[in-house]
Tab-separated table of C-alpha atoms and ligand atoms in Angstrom:
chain	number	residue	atom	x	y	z
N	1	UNK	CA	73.358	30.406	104.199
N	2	UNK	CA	72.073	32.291	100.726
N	3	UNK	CA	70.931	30.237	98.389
N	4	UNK	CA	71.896	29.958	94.933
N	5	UNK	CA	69.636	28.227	93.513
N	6	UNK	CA	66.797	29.755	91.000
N	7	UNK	CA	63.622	29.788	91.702
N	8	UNK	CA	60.830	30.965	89.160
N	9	UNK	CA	57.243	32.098	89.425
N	10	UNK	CA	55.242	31.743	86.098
N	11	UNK	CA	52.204	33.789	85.629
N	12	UNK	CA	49.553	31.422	84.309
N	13	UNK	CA	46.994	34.084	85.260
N	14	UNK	CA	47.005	37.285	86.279
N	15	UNK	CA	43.698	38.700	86.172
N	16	UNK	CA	40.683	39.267	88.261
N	17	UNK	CA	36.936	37.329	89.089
N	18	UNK	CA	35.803	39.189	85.833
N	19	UNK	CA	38.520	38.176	83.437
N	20	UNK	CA	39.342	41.988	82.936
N	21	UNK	CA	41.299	42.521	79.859
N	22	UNK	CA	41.017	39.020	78.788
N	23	UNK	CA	43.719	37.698	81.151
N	24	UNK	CA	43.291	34.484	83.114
N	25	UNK	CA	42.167	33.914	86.470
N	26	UNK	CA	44.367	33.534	89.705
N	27	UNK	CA	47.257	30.803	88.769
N	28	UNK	CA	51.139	31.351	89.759
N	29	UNK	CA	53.241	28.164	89.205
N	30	UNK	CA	56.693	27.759	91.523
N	31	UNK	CA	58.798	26.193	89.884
N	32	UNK	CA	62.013	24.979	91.862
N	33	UNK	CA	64.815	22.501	90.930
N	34	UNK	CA	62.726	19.543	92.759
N	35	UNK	CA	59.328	20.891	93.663
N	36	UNK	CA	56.541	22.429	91.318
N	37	UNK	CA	53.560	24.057	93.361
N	38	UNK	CA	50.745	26.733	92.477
N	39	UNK	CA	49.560	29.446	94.549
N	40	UNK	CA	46.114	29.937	93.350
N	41	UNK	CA	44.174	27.716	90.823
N	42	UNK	CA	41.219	29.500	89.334
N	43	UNK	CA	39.280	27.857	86.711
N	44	UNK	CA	41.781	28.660	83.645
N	45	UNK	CA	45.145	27.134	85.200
N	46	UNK	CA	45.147	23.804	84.112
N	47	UNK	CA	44.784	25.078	80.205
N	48	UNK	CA	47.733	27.640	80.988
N	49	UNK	CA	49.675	25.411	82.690
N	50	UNK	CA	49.405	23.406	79.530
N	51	UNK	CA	50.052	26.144	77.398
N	52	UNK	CA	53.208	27.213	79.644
N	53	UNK	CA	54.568	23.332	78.713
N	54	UNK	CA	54.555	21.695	82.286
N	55	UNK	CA	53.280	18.345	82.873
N	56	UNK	CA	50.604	18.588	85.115
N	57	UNK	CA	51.783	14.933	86.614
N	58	UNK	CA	54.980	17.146	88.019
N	59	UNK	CA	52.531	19.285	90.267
N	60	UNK	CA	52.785	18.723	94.037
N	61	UNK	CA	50.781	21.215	95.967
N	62	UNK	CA	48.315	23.915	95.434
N	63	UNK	CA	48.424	26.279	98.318
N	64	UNK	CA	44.950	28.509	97.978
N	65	UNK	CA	44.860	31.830	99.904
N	66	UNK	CA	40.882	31.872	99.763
N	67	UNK	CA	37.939	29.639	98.623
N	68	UNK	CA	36.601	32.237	95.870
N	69	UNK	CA	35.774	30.569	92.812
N	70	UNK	CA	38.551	32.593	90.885
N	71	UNK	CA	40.848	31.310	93.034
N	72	UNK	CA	40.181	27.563	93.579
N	73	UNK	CA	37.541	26.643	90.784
N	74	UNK	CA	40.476	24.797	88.845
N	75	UNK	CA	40.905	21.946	90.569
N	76	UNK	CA	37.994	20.256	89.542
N	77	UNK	CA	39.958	20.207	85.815
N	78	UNK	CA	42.370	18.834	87.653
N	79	UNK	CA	40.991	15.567	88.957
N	80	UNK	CA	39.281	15.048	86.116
N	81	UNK	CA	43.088	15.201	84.396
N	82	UNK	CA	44.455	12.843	87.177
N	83	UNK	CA	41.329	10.477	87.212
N	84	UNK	CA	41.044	10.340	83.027
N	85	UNK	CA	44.520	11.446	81.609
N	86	UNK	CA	47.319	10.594	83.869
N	87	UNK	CA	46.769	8.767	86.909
N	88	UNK	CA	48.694	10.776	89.912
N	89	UNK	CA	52.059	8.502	91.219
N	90	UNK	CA	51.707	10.570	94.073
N	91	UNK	CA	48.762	12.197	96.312
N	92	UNK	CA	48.337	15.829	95.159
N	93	UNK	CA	48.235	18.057	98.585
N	94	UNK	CA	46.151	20.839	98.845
N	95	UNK	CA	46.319	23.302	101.040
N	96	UNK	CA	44.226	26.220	102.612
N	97	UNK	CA	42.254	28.441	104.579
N	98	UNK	CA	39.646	25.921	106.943
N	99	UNK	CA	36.533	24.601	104.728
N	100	UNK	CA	38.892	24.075	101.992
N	101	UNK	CA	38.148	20.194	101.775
N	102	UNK	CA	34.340	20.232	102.197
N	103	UNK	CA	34.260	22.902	99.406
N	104	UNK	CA	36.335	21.260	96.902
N	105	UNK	CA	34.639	18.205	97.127
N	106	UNK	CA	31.723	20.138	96.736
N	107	UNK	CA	32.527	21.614	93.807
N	108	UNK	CA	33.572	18.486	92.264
N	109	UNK	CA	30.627	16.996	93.015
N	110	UNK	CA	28.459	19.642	91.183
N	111	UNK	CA	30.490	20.214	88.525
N	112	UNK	CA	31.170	15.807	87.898
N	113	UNK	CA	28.876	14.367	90.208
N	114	UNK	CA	31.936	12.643	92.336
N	115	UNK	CA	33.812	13.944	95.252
N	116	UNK	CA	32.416	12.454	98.177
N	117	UNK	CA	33.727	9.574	98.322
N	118	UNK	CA	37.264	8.956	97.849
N	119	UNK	CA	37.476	6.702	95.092
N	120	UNK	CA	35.611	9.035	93.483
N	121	UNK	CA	38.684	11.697	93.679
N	122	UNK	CA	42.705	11.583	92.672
N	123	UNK	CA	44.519	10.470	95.921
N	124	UNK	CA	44.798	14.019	97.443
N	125	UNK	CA	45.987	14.732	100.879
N	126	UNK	CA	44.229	18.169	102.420
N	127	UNK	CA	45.618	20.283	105.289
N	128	UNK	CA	43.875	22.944	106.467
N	129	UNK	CA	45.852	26.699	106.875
N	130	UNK	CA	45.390	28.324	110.116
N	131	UNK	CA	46.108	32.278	110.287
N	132	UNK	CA	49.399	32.240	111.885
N	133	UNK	CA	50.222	28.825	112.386
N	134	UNK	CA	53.294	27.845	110.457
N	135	UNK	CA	52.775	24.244	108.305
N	136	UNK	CA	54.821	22.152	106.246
N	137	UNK	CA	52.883	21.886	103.117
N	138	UNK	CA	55.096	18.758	101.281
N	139	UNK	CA	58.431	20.463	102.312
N	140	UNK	CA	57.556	23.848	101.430
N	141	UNK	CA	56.924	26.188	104.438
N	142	UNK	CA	53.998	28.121	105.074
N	143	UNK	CA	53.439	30.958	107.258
N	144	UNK	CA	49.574	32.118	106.764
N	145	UNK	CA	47.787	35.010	107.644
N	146	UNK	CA	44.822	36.341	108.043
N	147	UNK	CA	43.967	39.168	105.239
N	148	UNK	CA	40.786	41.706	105.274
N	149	UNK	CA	38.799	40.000	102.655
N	150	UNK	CA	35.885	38.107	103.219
N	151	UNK	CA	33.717	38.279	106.185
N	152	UNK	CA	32.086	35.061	106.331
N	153	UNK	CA	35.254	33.152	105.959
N	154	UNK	CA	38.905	33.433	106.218
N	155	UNK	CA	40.720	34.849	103.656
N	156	UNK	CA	44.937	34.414	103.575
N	157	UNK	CA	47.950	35.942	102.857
N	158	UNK	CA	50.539	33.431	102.471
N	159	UNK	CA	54.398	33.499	102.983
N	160	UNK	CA	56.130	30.886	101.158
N	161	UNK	CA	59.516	29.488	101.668
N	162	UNK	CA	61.153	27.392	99.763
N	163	UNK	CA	64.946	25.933	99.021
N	164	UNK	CA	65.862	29.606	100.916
N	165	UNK	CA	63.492	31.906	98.698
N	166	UNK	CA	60.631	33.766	100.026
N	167	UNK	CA	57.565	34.953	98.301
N	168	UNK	CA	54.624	36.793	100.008
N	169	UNK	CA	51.315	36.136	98.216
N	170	UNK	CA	48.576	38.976	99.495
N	171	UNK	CA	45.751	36.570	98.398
N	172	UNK	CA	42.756	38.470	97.962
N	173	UNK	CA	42.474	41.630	99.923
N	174	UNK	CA	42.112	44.824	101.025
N	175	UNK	CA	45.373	46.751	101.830
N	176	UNK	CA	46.714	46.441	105.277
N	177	UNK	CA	49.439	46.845	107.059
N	178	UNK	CA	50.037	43.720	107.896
N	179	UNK	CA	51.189	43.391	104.289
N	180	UNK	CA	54.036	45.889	105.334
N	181	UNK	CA	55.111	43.552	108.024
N	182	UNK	CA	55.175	40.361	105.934
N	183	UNK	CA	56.727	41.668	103.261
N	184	UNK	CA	60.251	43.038	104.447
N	185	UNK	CA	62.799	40.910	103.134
N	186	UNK	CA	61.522	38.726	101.380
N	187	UNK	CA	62.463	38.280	97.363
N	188	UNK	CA	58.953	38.472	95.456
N	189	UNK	CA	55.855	40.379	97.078
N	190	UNK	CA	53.170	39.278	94.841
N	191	UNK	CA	50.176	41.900	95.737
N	192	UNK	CA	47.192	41.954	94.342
N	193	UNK	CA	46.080	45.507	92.984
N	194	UNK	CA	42.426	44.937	91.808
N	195	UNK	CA	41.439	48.804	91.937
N	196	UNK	CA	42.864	52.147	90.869
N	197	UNK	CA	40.677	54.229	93.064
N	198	UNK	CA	39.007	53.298	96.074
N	199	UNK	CA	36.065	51.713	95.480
N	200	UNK	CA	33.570	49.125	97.659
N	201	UNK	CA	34.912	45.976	97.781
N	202	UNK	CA	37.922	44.209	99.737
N	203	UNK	CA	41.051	44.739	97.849
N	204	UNK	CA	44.069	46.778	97.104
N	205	UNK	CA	43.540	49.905	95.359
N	206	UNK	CA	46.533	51.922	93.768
N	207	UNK	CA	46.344	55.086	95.666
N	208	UNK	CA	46.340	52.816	98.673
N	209	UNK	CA	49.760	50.934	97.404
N	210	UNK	CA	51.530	53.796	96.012
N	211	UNK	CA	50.781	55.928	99.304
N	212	UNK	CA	52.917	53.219	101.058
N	213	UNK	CA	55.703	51.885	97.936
N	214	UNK	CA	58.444	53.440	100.578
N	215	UNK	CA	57.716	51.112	103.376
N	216	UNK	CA	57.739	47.994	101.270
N	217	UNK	CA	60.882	46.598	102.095
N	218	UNK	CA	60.873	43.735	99.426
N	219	UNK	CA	63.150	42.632	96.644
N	220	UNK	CA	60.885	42.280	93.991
N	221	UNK	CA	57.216	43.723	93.927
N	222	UNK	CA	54.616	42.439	91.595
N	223	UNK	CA	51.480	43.836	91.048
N	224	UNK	CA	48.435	41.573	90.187
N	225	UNK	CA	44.507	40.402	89.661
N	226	UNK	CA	44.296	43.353	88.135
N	227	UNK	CA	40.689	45.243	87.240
N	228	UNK	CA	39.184	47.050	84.481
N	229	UNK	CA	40.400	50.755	86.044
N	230	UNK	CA	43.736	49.489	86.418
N	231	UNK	CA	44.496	48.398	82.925
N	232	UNK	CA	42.750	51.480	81.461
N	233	UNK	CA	45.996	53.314	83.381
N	234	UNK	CA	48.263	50.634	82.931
N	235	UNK	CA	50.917	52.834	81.313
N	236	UNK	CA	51.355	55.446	84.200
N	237	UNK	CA	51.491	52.413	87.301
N	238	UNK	CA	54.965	52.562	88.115
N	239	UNK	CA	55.475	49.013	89.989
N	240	UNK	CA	55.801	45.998	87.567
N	241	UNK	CA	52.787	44.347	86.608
N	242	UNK	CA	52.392	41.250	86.144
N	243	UNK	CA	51.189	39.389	82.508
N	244	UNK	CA	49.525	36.171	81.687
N	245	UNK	CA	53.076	33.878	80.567
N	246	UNK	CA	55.598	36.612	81.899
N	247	UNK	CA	58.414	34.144	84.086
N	248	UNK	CA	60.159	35.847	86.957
N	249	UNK	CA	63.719	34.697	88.711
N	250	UNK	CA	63.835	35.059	92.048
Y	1	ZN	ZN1	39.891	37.215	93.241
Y	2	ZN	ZN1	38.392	36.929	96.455
């Protein structure tokens, strides 16, 4: 059965590690009728969650794709929001690629000194994303998979569904075509689109994208965590791109 009900994905930060063009780092906030979640919480999403007007107490899952500091280094803002602002009524989950517990802590613990212990933390309830093994993440489903990316440590492109809607989330990576496979049918294909040309480093360059637009069978594509190169052509990429506070229905 189709669903009728609207789903939206804000864009509380669309840029890359760097902060290219002054945009924020890796945030996008779900929000359905009962459920709030973010894919992504680099170190700026708490603030532009703020700014966006949600109260973080509504948040009930982060789902990370990968354990780079642009994409995770925001939760430490928020336990310290949960532990000195609003106590949580319910454990925040977090979800993500394997290590994702151990490093969170840790970086709680440097940046707080706190972490280890679990008094010392929010109640939050961790489960760990295996590449292509489904999980129910607090009643949102999860289908993750592993992206080209890192080499030291898994990297994930996750598929999100959610009261009927689906949204593909590349994560972090290099183009693939695994990407292809993942993202036919489903309503938002949020890709990440760091460089224009192809340059070293793991991720998505334009040519790469373009060279394939007509085999992305998706409703919606988004481009994202975009680099210097990309915004200097910004007016001539022909996908939407995304923007820090743009809201999209799907
Ligand atoms: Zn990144
Ligand atoms: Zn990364």
């Amino acid at each position: 059965m189709l669903s009728t009900i609207t789903m939206k994905l804000h864009i509380l930060g669309c840029g890359d590690a760097f902060g290219s063009g002054g945009r924020n780092q890796s945030g996008y906030l779900v929000e359905a009728d009962d459920k709030l979640f973010l894919l992504d919480c680099g170190p700026t999403t708490l603030l532009a969650l703020k700014r966006a007007g949600f109260d973080p107490q509504r948040l009930d899952a982060i789902l990370l794709s990968h354990l780079h500091g642009d994409h995770f280094g925001g939760i430490a803002f928020f336990f310290l929001e949960y532990l000195y602002i609003q106590p949580r009524l319910e454990p925040l989950v977090i979800a993500g690629p394997p290590g994702t517990e151990f490093k969170v802590r840790a970086l709680f613990q440097l940046m707080y000194g706190g972490g280890t212990d679990d008094k010392e933390i929010p109640p939050t309830r961790f489960v760990v994303l295996q590449p292509d093994e489904p999980a129910d993440v607090n009643g949102i489903a999860v289908a993750p998979f592993r992206v080209p990316h890192q080499s030291d440590a898994v990297s994930l492109g996750l598929k999100v569904t959610y009261d009927g809607k689906r949204i593909l989330f590349s994560g972090d990576s290099l183009w693939t075509e695994s990407l292809i496979e993942h993202a036919r049918g489903v309503d938002l294909f949020l890709c990440e689109c760091s460089f224009y040309r192809q340059q070293p480093g793991m991720h998505v360059n334009y040519q790469a994208l373009t060279a394939n637009l007509d085999r992305l069978h998706c409703k919606q594509l988004l481009l994202t965590h975009l680099g210097e190169e990309m915004l200097l052509n910004r007016n001539e990429l022909s996908p939407q791109v995304a923007e820090d506070g743009m809201v999209i229905e799907i």
